[in-house]
Amino acid sequence: MSEGAPVRRQLLVPTVPSYVASRLTPHALEPGAMLGVLGGGQLGAMFAAATRRLGYRVAVWDPDPEAPALRQADRAIARPFSDAAVLTDFTRSVSAATYEWENIPAATASAIEAIVPLRPSARTLATIQNRLDQKTFLSQHGIPVAPFAAIRILSELQVSETVGYPCLCKTATAGYDGKGQWRLETPRDLDGVREELTQAGAMGPWVLERFLAFEKELSVLVVRGADQDHRIYPVVENRHEAGILRVTRVPAVVDRRVAERAQQVAVAVVDALGGVGVFCVELFLMPDGGLFVNEVASRPHNSGHYTLDACTVSQFEQQVRVVGGLPLGEARLLCPAVMINLIGDDVLRATSGDRLPNLLRMSGAKLHLYGKREVRVGRKMGHVTFLGEKPDDAWTAAGAFHAGLG
Ligand code: AMP
């Protein structure tokens, strides 16, 4: 556009230029349509940015008025998910919807889906959002998971031979980033964990699962469109600290056959779910080459943030394409990458003094800050993706940066 030319506004209303319409499927939403997202954290903000880039508008609904994605929304709704009036208003204003975290009330998801397409569906969400239902579903579909048992009431907390020690007791709902997890090394820990759970007022049920002495943690993003077309991203390798994802390396340094099997398992999971959307399947790679699924997310995932800078089409753009009924994009890795999360006051260390200009000047480093106003312990404040020509370039640069964070 030449300088001073008037801003053209027609794409901001739900009309579609004929050149676009002629190339889209009948189910595709036209540019200018409003897509809705439940949850307004960084994942919602990245979805909002991708939504805008493809010419859609975006409505963000999050109970927390400070949620960062609300600031990027065409329509920002800071009200509880249980608000019936907001639900009516939201479903009237959006043409299709998705969510950026799994703890959306199932009733809200079903009520939305009764009016507009929700991708992934409320049924998929219900299976995913309860750890116990998820593990039961996966094992019933022949997907390998760690041996587990359901604990419905605290007095039932016993460790069977199948599960064995060491094991983890995890809350079935609302646990994330290692929260809501207790480790039991020996039978002597049973009383202590029972007491901790009682004191924490923790509500059951819980999943008791064998602690797996894995060699590596891997994850795979799989995207399935409304037309059943699908894309598989490369296998990545993840490192956690205190239960929170710290580093993602792509491609994972694993045998080619392991990578192929990991992708096959991930696709089998999404097939079993009949899922339409972006899914992340987290896996444990055992020293003998065996793979177990740890958990499945029915949304873009922190371990897929590298796709923003290192892939032809990011996980967030795929999410927009799925929700908008557009063809999926290519999931090609353009270069090796390493992503480092900025957790809690990492963000202060990474951006203090000369560090910020140095980081910004660094070749291949891409900084993402989430704009969260308050720094809290364990809170994801941003991430940096290091791109390399060769896998070792990205790894070395990320290692130096990580060491600098202390
Ligand atoms: P989760 O919230 O279930 O994803 O667990 C957070 C982290 O705890 C995982 O990424 C692993 O590092 C660790 N973890 C979870 N389950 C197990 C398990 N069964 N065996 C060993 N480590 C586990």
Coordinates of C-alpha atoms and ligand atoms in Angstrom, one line a residue:
M1 CA 0.0 0.0 0.0
S2 CA 1.4 3.4 -0.9
E3 CA 1.9 5.9 1.9
G4 CA -1.2 7.8 2.9
A5 CA -3.5 5.4 1.1
P6 CA -6.8 4.9 3.0
V7 CA -7.0 1.8 5.2
R8 CA -9.3 -0.8 3.6
R9 CA -11.6 -2.1 6.1
Q10 CA -13.8 -4.6 4.2
L11 CA -11.9 -7.7 5.6
L12 CA -13.0 -6.6 9.1
V13 CA -16.6 -7.5 8.4
P14 CA -17.8 -11.1 7.6
T15 CA -17.8 -10.7 3.8
V16 CA -15.5 -12.5 1.6
P17 CA -13.7 -11.5 -1.6
S18 CA -14.7 -13.8 -4.4
Y19 CA -11.1 -14.8 -5.1
V20 CA -10.9 -16.3 -1.7
A21 CA -14.3 -18.0 -1.7
S22 CA -13.8 -19.7 -5.0
R23 CA -10.8 -21.7 -3.6
L24 CA -12.2 -22.8 -0.3
T25 CA -14.3 -25.8 0.7
P26 CA -18.0 -25.1 1.5
H27 CA -17.4 -25.5 5.2
A28 CA -14.6 -23.0 5.4
L29 CA -15.2 -19.8 7.3
E30 CA -14.8 -16.6 5.3
P31 CA -12.1 -14.0 6.2
G32 CA -13.7 -11.6 8.7
A33 CA -15.5 -14.3 10.5
M34 CA -15.1 -14.3 14.3
L35 CA -13.3 -17.4 15.9
G36 CA -13.7 -17.9 19.6
V37 CA -11.1 -19.3 22.1
L38 CA -11.8 -20.3 25.6
G39 CA -8.8 -19.5 27.8
G40 CA -6.6 -16.4 27.4
G41 CA -3.1 -17.4 28.4
Q42 CA -0.1 -17.4 26.1
L43 CA -1.6 -20.2 24.0
G44 CA -4.7 -18.1 23.5
A45 CA -2.6 -15.1 22.6
M46 CA -0.6 -17.0 20.0
F47 CA -3.9 -18.4 18.6
A48 CA -5.3 -14.8 18.5
A49 CA -2.2 -13.6 16.6
A50 CA -2.5 -16.5 14.0
T51 CA -6.3 -15.8 13.7
R52 CA -5.7 -12.2 12.8
R53 CA -3.0 -13.1 10.4
L54 CA -5.4 -15.2 8.4
G55 CA -7.9 -12.4 8.2
Y56 CA -10.3 -13.6 10.9
R57 CA -11.4 -11.8 14.0
V58 CA -11.1 -13.4 17.5
A59 CA -13.1 -13.5 20.6
V60 CA -11.2 -14.5 23.8
W61 CA -13.1 -15.7 26.9
D62 CA -11.2 -16.0 30.1
P63 CA -12.4 -15.5 33.7
D64 CA -9.1 -13.7 34.6
P65 CA -9.2 -10.0 33.5
E66 CA -5.4 -10.0 33.4
A67 CA -5.2 -12.9 30.9
P68 CA -2.7 -11.8 28.2
A69 CA -4.8 -12.9 25.2
L70 CA -7.7 -10.6 26.2
R71 CA -5.5 -7.6 25.2
Q72 CA -5.2 -9.1 21.7
A73 CA -8.9 -9.9 21.2
D74 CA -11.4 -8.1 18.9
R75 CA -13.9 -9.2 21.6
A76 CA -12.5 -9.7 25.1
I77 CA -14.7 -11.4 27.7
A78 CA -13.4 -11.5 31.2
R79 CA -16.3 -13.4 32.9
P80 CA -16.6 -16.9 34.5
F81 CA -17.2 -19.8 32.2
S82 CA -20.3 -20.6 34.2
D83 CA -22.0 -17.3 33.1
A84 CA -25.0 -18.3 31.1
A85 CA -25.6 -14.8 29.6
V86 CA -22.0 -14.7 28.4
L87 CA -22.4 -18.1 26.9
T88 CA -25.4 -17.0 24.8
D89 CA -23.5 -13.9 23.7
F90 CA -20.3 -15.8 22.9
T91 CA -22.1 -18.4 20.8
R92 CA -23.9 -15.6 18.9
S93 CA -20.8 -13.7 18.1
V94 CA -18.5 -16.6 17.0
S95 CA -18.8 -18.8 13.9
A96 CA -16.6 -21.6 15.5
A97 CA -14.6 -22.1 18.6
T98 CA -11.7 -23.8 20.3
Y99 CA -10.0 -23.8 23.6
E100 CA -6.4 -23.3 24.8
W101 CA -6.5 -25.4 28.1
E102 CA -8.3 -28.5 29.1
N103 CA -9.9 -27.3 32.3
I104 CA -12.9 -25.7 30.5
P105 CA -16.1 -26.9 32.2
A106 CA -17.5 -29.8 30.2
A107 CA -20.9 -28.3 30.4
T108 CA -19.7 -25.1 28.8
A109 CA -18.0 -27.0 26.0
S110 CA -21.2 -29.0 25.3
A111 CA -23.4 -25.9 25.4
I112 CA -21.1 -24.1 22.9
E113 CA -21.0 -27.2 20.6
A114 CA -24.8 -27.3 20.5
I115 CA -24.7 -24.0 18.6
V116 CA -21.4 -23.6 16.8
P117 CA -18.6 -26.1 15.8
L118 CA -16.1 -26.7 18.7
R119 CA -12.8 -28.2 17.6
P120 CA -11.6 -30.5 19.3
S121 CA -15.1 -31.6 20.2
A122 CA -16.7 -31.6 23.7
R123 CA -16.5 -35.4 23.7
T124 CA -12.8 -35.4 23.0
L125 CA -12.3 -32.7 25.7
A126 CA -14.2 -34.8 28.2
T127 CA -11.9 -37.8 27.6
I128 CA -8.8 -35.7 27.7
Q129 CA -9.5 -33.5 30.7
N130 CA -9.8 -36.3 33.2
R131 CA -6.4 -38.1 33.6
L132 CA -8.1 -41.3 34.7
D133 CA -10.6 -41.3 31.8
Q134 CA -7.7 -40.5 29.4
K135 CA -5.5 -43.3 30.6
T136 CA -8.4 -45.8 30.7
F137 CA -9.3 -44.8 27.1
L138 CA -5.7 -45.1 25.9
S139 CA -5.1 -48.5 27.4
Q140 CA -8.5 -49.7 26.1
H141 CA -7.3 -48.7 22.6
G142 CA -4.1 -50.6 22.9
I143 CA -1.9 -47.5 23.4
P144 CA 1.0 -48.3 25.8
V145 CA 0.7 -46.3 29.1
A146 CA 2.5 -46.8 32.5
P147 CA 0.6 -49.4 34.6
F148 CA -1.9 -47.5 36.6
A149 CA -4.8 -47.9 39.1
A150 CA -7.7 -45.7 40.0
I151 CA -8.0 -44.3 43.5
R152 CA -11.4 -43.0 44.1
I153 CA -11.3 -42.3 47.9
L154 CA -8.2 -41.8 50.0
S155 CA -8.8 -44.8 52.2
E156 CA -8.3 -46.9 49.0
L157 CA -4.8 -45.6 48.6
Q158 CA -2.8 -48.8 48.3
V159 CA -0.1 -49.7 45.8
S160 CA -0.9 -52.9 43.9
E161 CA 1.8 -55.2 42.5
T162 CA 0.9 -54.1 39.0
V163 CA 1.7 -50.5 39.8
G164 CA 4.6 -51.2 42.2
Y165 CA 7.1 -48.8 43.8
P166 CA 8.2 -46.1 43.0
C167 CA 5.0 -44.6 41.8
L168 CA 3.2 -41.3 41.4
C169 CA -0.2 -40.4 42.7
K170 CA -1.7 -37.7 40.4
T171 CA -5.0 -35.8 40.6
A172 CA -7.3 -36.9 37.9
T173 CA -8.4 -33.4 37.1
A174 CA -6.8 -29.9 37.1
G175 CA -3.2 -31.0 37.5
Y176 CA -0.6 -29.4 35.2
D177 CA 3.1 -28.6 35.1
G178 CA 3.7 -31.3 37.7
K179 CA 1.2 -29.8 40.1
G180 CA -1.1 -32.3 41.9
Q181 CA 1.5 -35.1 41.9
W182 CA 2.9 -37.0 44.9
R183 CA 5.7 -39.6 44.7
L184 CA 5.7 -42.8 46.7
E185 CA 9.0 -44.6 47.1
T186 CA 8.1 -47.3 49.6
P187 CA 5.0 -48.4 51.6
R188 CA 6.2 -46.1 54.4
D189 CA 5.2 -43.1 52.2
L190 CA 1.5 -44.1 52.1
D191 CA 0.5 -42.5 55.4
G192 CA 2.5 -39.3 54.6
V193 CA 0.9 -38.9 51.2
R194 CA -2.6 -39.6 52.6
E195 CA -2.0 -36.9 55.1
E196 CA -0.7 -34.4 52.6
L197 CA -3.7 -35.0 50.3
T198 CA -6.1 -34.6 53.2
Q199 CA -4.4 -31.4 54.4
A200 CA -4.4 -30.0 50.8
G201 CA -8.1 -30.7 50.7
A202 CA -7.3 -32.5 47.5
M203 CA -10.4 -34.0 45.9
G204 CA -10.3 -37.4 44.2
P205 CA -10.2 -39.4 42.1
W206 CA -6.5 -39.9 41.6
V207 CA -4.4 -42.0 39.3
L208 CA -1.7 -44.1 40.8
E209 CA 0.9 -44.9 38.2
R210 CA 4.2 -46.6 38.0
F211 CA 7.2 -44.2 38.0
L212 CA 9.0 -45.0 34.7
A213 CA 12.8 -44.6 34.7
F214 CA 12.7 -43.2 31.1
E215 CA 15.7 -42.3 29.0
K216 CA 14.1 -39.4 27.3
E217 CA 10.8 -37.5 27.2
L218 CA 9.5 -37.0 23.7
S219 CA 6.4 -35.3 22.2
V220 CA 4.7 -35.2 18.8
L221 CA 2.2 -32.8 17.5
V222 CA -0.5 -34.2 15.2
V223 CA -3.1 -32.1 13.5
R224 CA -6.3 -33.4 12.0
G225 CA -8.6 -31.1 10.0
A226 CA -12.4 -31.2 9.7
D227 CA -11.8 -32.9 6.3
Q228 CA -9.8 -35.7 8.1
D229 CA -6.6 -34.6 6.4
H230 CA -3.7 -34.8 8.9
R231 CA -0.2 -33.5 9.5
I232 CA 2.5 -34.8 11.8
Y233 CA 5.3 -32.7 13.1
P234 CA 8.8 -34.0 13.9
V235 CA 9.5 -35.7 17.2
V236 CA 10.9 -33.4 19.8
E237 CA 12.8 -34.1 22.9
N238 CA 11.8 -32.4 26.2
R239 CA 13.5 -31.7 29.5
H240 CA 11.5 -30.8 32.6
E241 CA 12.7 -29.1 35.7
A242 CA 10.4 -29.4 38.8
G243 CA 7.7 -30.9 36.6
I244 CA 7.7 -27.9 34.2
L245 CA 8.9 -28.0 30.7
R246 CA 12.3 -26.2 30.4
V247 CA 13.9 -27.2 27.1
T248 CA 12.6 -28.6 23.8
R249 CA 15.0 -29.8 21.2
V250 CA 14.0 -30.5 17.6
P251 CA 14.6 -32.9 15.9
A252 CA 14.9 -35.2 18.9
V253 CA 18.3 -37.0 19.1
V254 CA 16.9 -40.5 18.8
D255 CA 17.2 -43.4 16.4
R256 CA 15.2 -42.9 13.2
R257 CA 13.1 -46.0 14.0
V258 CA 12.2 -44.7 17.5
A259 CA 11.1 -41.4 15.9
E260 CA 8.9 -43.2 13.4
R261 CA 7.3 -45.3 16.1
A262 CA 6.7 -42.2 18.2
Q263 CA 4.9 -40.6 15.3
Q264 CA 2.9 -43.8 14.7
V265 CA 1.8 -44.0 18.3
A266 CA 0.8 -40.3 18.2
V267 CA -1.3 -40.8 15.1
A268 CA -2.9 -43.9 16.7
V269 CA -3.9 -41.8 19.7
V270 CA -5.6 -39.1 17.6
D271 CA -7.2 -41.8 15.4
A272 CA -8.6 -43.5 18.5
L273 CA -10.0 -40.2 19.8
G274 CA -11.4 -39.4 16.4
G275 CA -10.0 -36.0 17.2
V276 CA -10.3 -32.9 15.0
G277 CA -7.8 -30.3 16.1
V278 CA -4.2 -29.9 17.2
F279 CA -3.0 -32.6 19.6
C280 CA 0.2 -33.1 21.4
V281 CA 1.2 -36.6 22.5
E282 CA 3.8 -36.8 25.2
L283 CA 5.8 -40.0 25.4
F284 CA 8.5 -41.6 27.6
L285 CA 11.3 -43.4 25.7
M286 CA 12.6 -46.3 27.8
P287 CA 16.2 -47.5 27.8
D288 CA 15.1 -50.6 25.9
G289 CA 13.5 -48.5 23.1
G290 CA 9.9 -49.0 24.4
L291 CA 7.5 -46.0 24.3
F292 CA 4.8 -45.2 26.7
V293 CA 2.3 -42.3 26.3
N294 CA 2.4 -40.0 29.4
E295 CA -0.4 -37.7 28.4
V296 CA -2.3 -36.1 25.6
A297 CA -3.2 -32.5 25.1
S298 CA -6.1 -31.5 22.8
R299 CA -4.6 -28.1 21.9
P300 CA -1.3 -26.6 20.9
H301 CA 1.5 -27.4 23.4
N302 CA 4.4 -25.6 25.0
S303 CA 6.7 -28.2 23.3
G304 CA 5.4 -27.0 20.0
H305 CA 6.3 -23.4 20.4
Y306 CA 9.3 -24.0 18.1
T307 CA 6.9 -24.3 15.2
L308 CA 6.3 -20.5 15.3
D309 CA 9.9 -19.8 14.2
A310 CA 11.2 -23.1 12.8
C311 CA 8.3 -24.5 10.7
T312 CA 6.5 -23.6 7.5
V313 CA 3.2 -23.5 9.4
S314 CA 3.0 -23.2 13.2
Q315 CA 0.8 -25.2 15.5
F316 CA -1.3 -22.1 16.1
E317 CA -1.9 -21.4 12.5
Q318 CA -2.9 -25.1 12.1
Q319 CA -5.4 -24.6 15.0
V320 CA -6.9 -21.6 13.2
R321 CA -7.1 -23.6 10.0
V322 CA -8.9 -26.4 11.7
V323 CA -11.3 -24.1 13.4
G324 CA -11.9 -22.1 10.2
G325 CA -12.3 -25.3 8.1
L326 CA -9.3 -24.3 6.0
P327 CA -6.9 -26.8 4.4
L328 CA -4.1 -27.7 6.8
G329 CA -0.6 -26.3 6.2
E330 CA 2.7 -28.0 5.7
A331 CA 4.3 -29.2 9.0
R332 CA 7.9 -29.0 7.7
L333 CA 10.8 -28.2 10.0
L334 CA 12.9 -25.5 8.3
C335 CA 15.9 -25.8 10.6
P336 CA 17.0 -27.4 13.8
A337 CA 15.8 -25.5 16.9
V338 CA 16.0 -25.4 20.7
M339 CA 13.3 -23.7 22.7
I340 CA 14.0 -22.5 26.3
N341 CA 11.1 -21.5 28.6
L342 CA 11.5 -18.4 30.7
I343 CA 9.9 -19.5 34.0
G344 CA 9.3 -17.1 36.9
D345 CA 12.2 -14.7 37.4
D346 CA 14.2 -16.1 34.5
V347 CA 12.5 -13.4 32.6
L348 CA 14.1 -10.7 34.8
R349 CA 17.5 -12.3 34.4
A350 CA 17.1 -12.8 30.6
T351 CA 16.2 -9.1 30.1
S352 CA 18.2 -7.3 32.7
G353 CA 21.1 -4.9 31.8
D354 CA 22.9 -5.9 28.6
R355 CA 21.2 -9.3 28.4
L356 CA 18.2 -8.1 26.5
P357 CA 20.1 -6.2 23.7
N358 CA 22.6 -9.1 23.5
L359 CA 19.9 -11.7 23.2
L360 CA 18.1 -9.6 20.5
R361 CA 21.4 -9.3 18.6
M362 CA 22.1 -13.0 18.7
S363 CA 21.9 -14.7 15.4
G364 CA 19.1 -17.2 15.3
A365 CA 17.6 -16.2 18.7
K366 CA 13.9 -15.4 18.7
L367 CA 12.5 -13.9 21.9
H368 CA 8.8 -14.2 22.8
L369 CA 7.5 -12.4 25.9
Y370 CA 3.9 -13.1 27.0
G371 CA 3.2 -9.7 28.6
K372 CA 2.1 -11.2 31.9
R373 CA 2.2 -8.4 34.4
E374 CA 3.2 -10.3 37.5
V375 CA 6.2 -12.6 37.8
R376 CA 5.4 -15.7 39.9
V377 CA 7.4 -18.8 40.8
G378 CA 6.8 -21.5 38.2
R379 CA 4.9 -19.1 35.9
K380 CA 5.7 -19.3 32.2
M381 CA 6.7 -15.7 31.3
G382 CA 8.1 -16.2 27.8
H383 CA 10.4 -18.4 25.7
V384 CA 13.4 -18.1 23.4
T385 CA 13.8 -20.3 20.4
F386 CA 17.3 -20.7 19.0
L387 CA 17.5 -21.6 15.3
G388 CA 20.6 -23.2 13.9
E389 CA 21.9 -24.3 10.5
K390 CA 23.1 -27.5 12.1
P391 CA 21.6 -29.2 15.2
D392 CA 24.7 -28.4 17.3
D393 CA 24.5 -24.7 16.6
A394 CA 21.1 -24.3 18.2
W395 CA 22.0 -26.6 21.0
T396 CA 25.3 -24.7 21.8
A397 CA 23.6 -21.3 21.7
A398 CA 20.7 -22.4 23.9
G399 CA 23.1 -24.1 26.3
A400 CA 25.1 -20.9 26.8
F401 CA 21.9 -18.9 27.3
H402 CA 20.5 -21.5 29.7
A403 CA 23.7 -21.5 31.8
G404 CA 23.5 -17.6 31.9
L405 CA 20.1 -17.9 33.6
G406 CA 21.7 -19.6 36.5
Ligands
AMP1 P1 2.5 -34.7 33.9 O1 1.9 -33.6 34.5 O2 1.8 -36.0 34.1 O3 2.9 -34.5 32.4 O4 3.9 -34.9 34.6 C1 4.9 -33.9 34.6 C2 6.3 -34.5 34.5 O5 6.4 -35.5 35.6 C3 6.5 -35.4 33.2 O6 6.8 -34.6 32.1 C4 7.6 -36.3 33.7 O7 8.8 -35.6 33.7 C5 7.2 -36.6 35.1 N1 6.4 -37.8 35.2 C6 5.0 -37.9 35.0 N2 4.6 -39.2 35.1 C7 5.7 -39.9 35.2 C8 5.9 -41.3 35.3 N3 4.9 -42.2 35.3 N4 7.2 -41.8 35.5 C9 8.2 -40.9 35.5 N5 8.1 -39.6 35.4 C10 6.8 -39.1 35.3

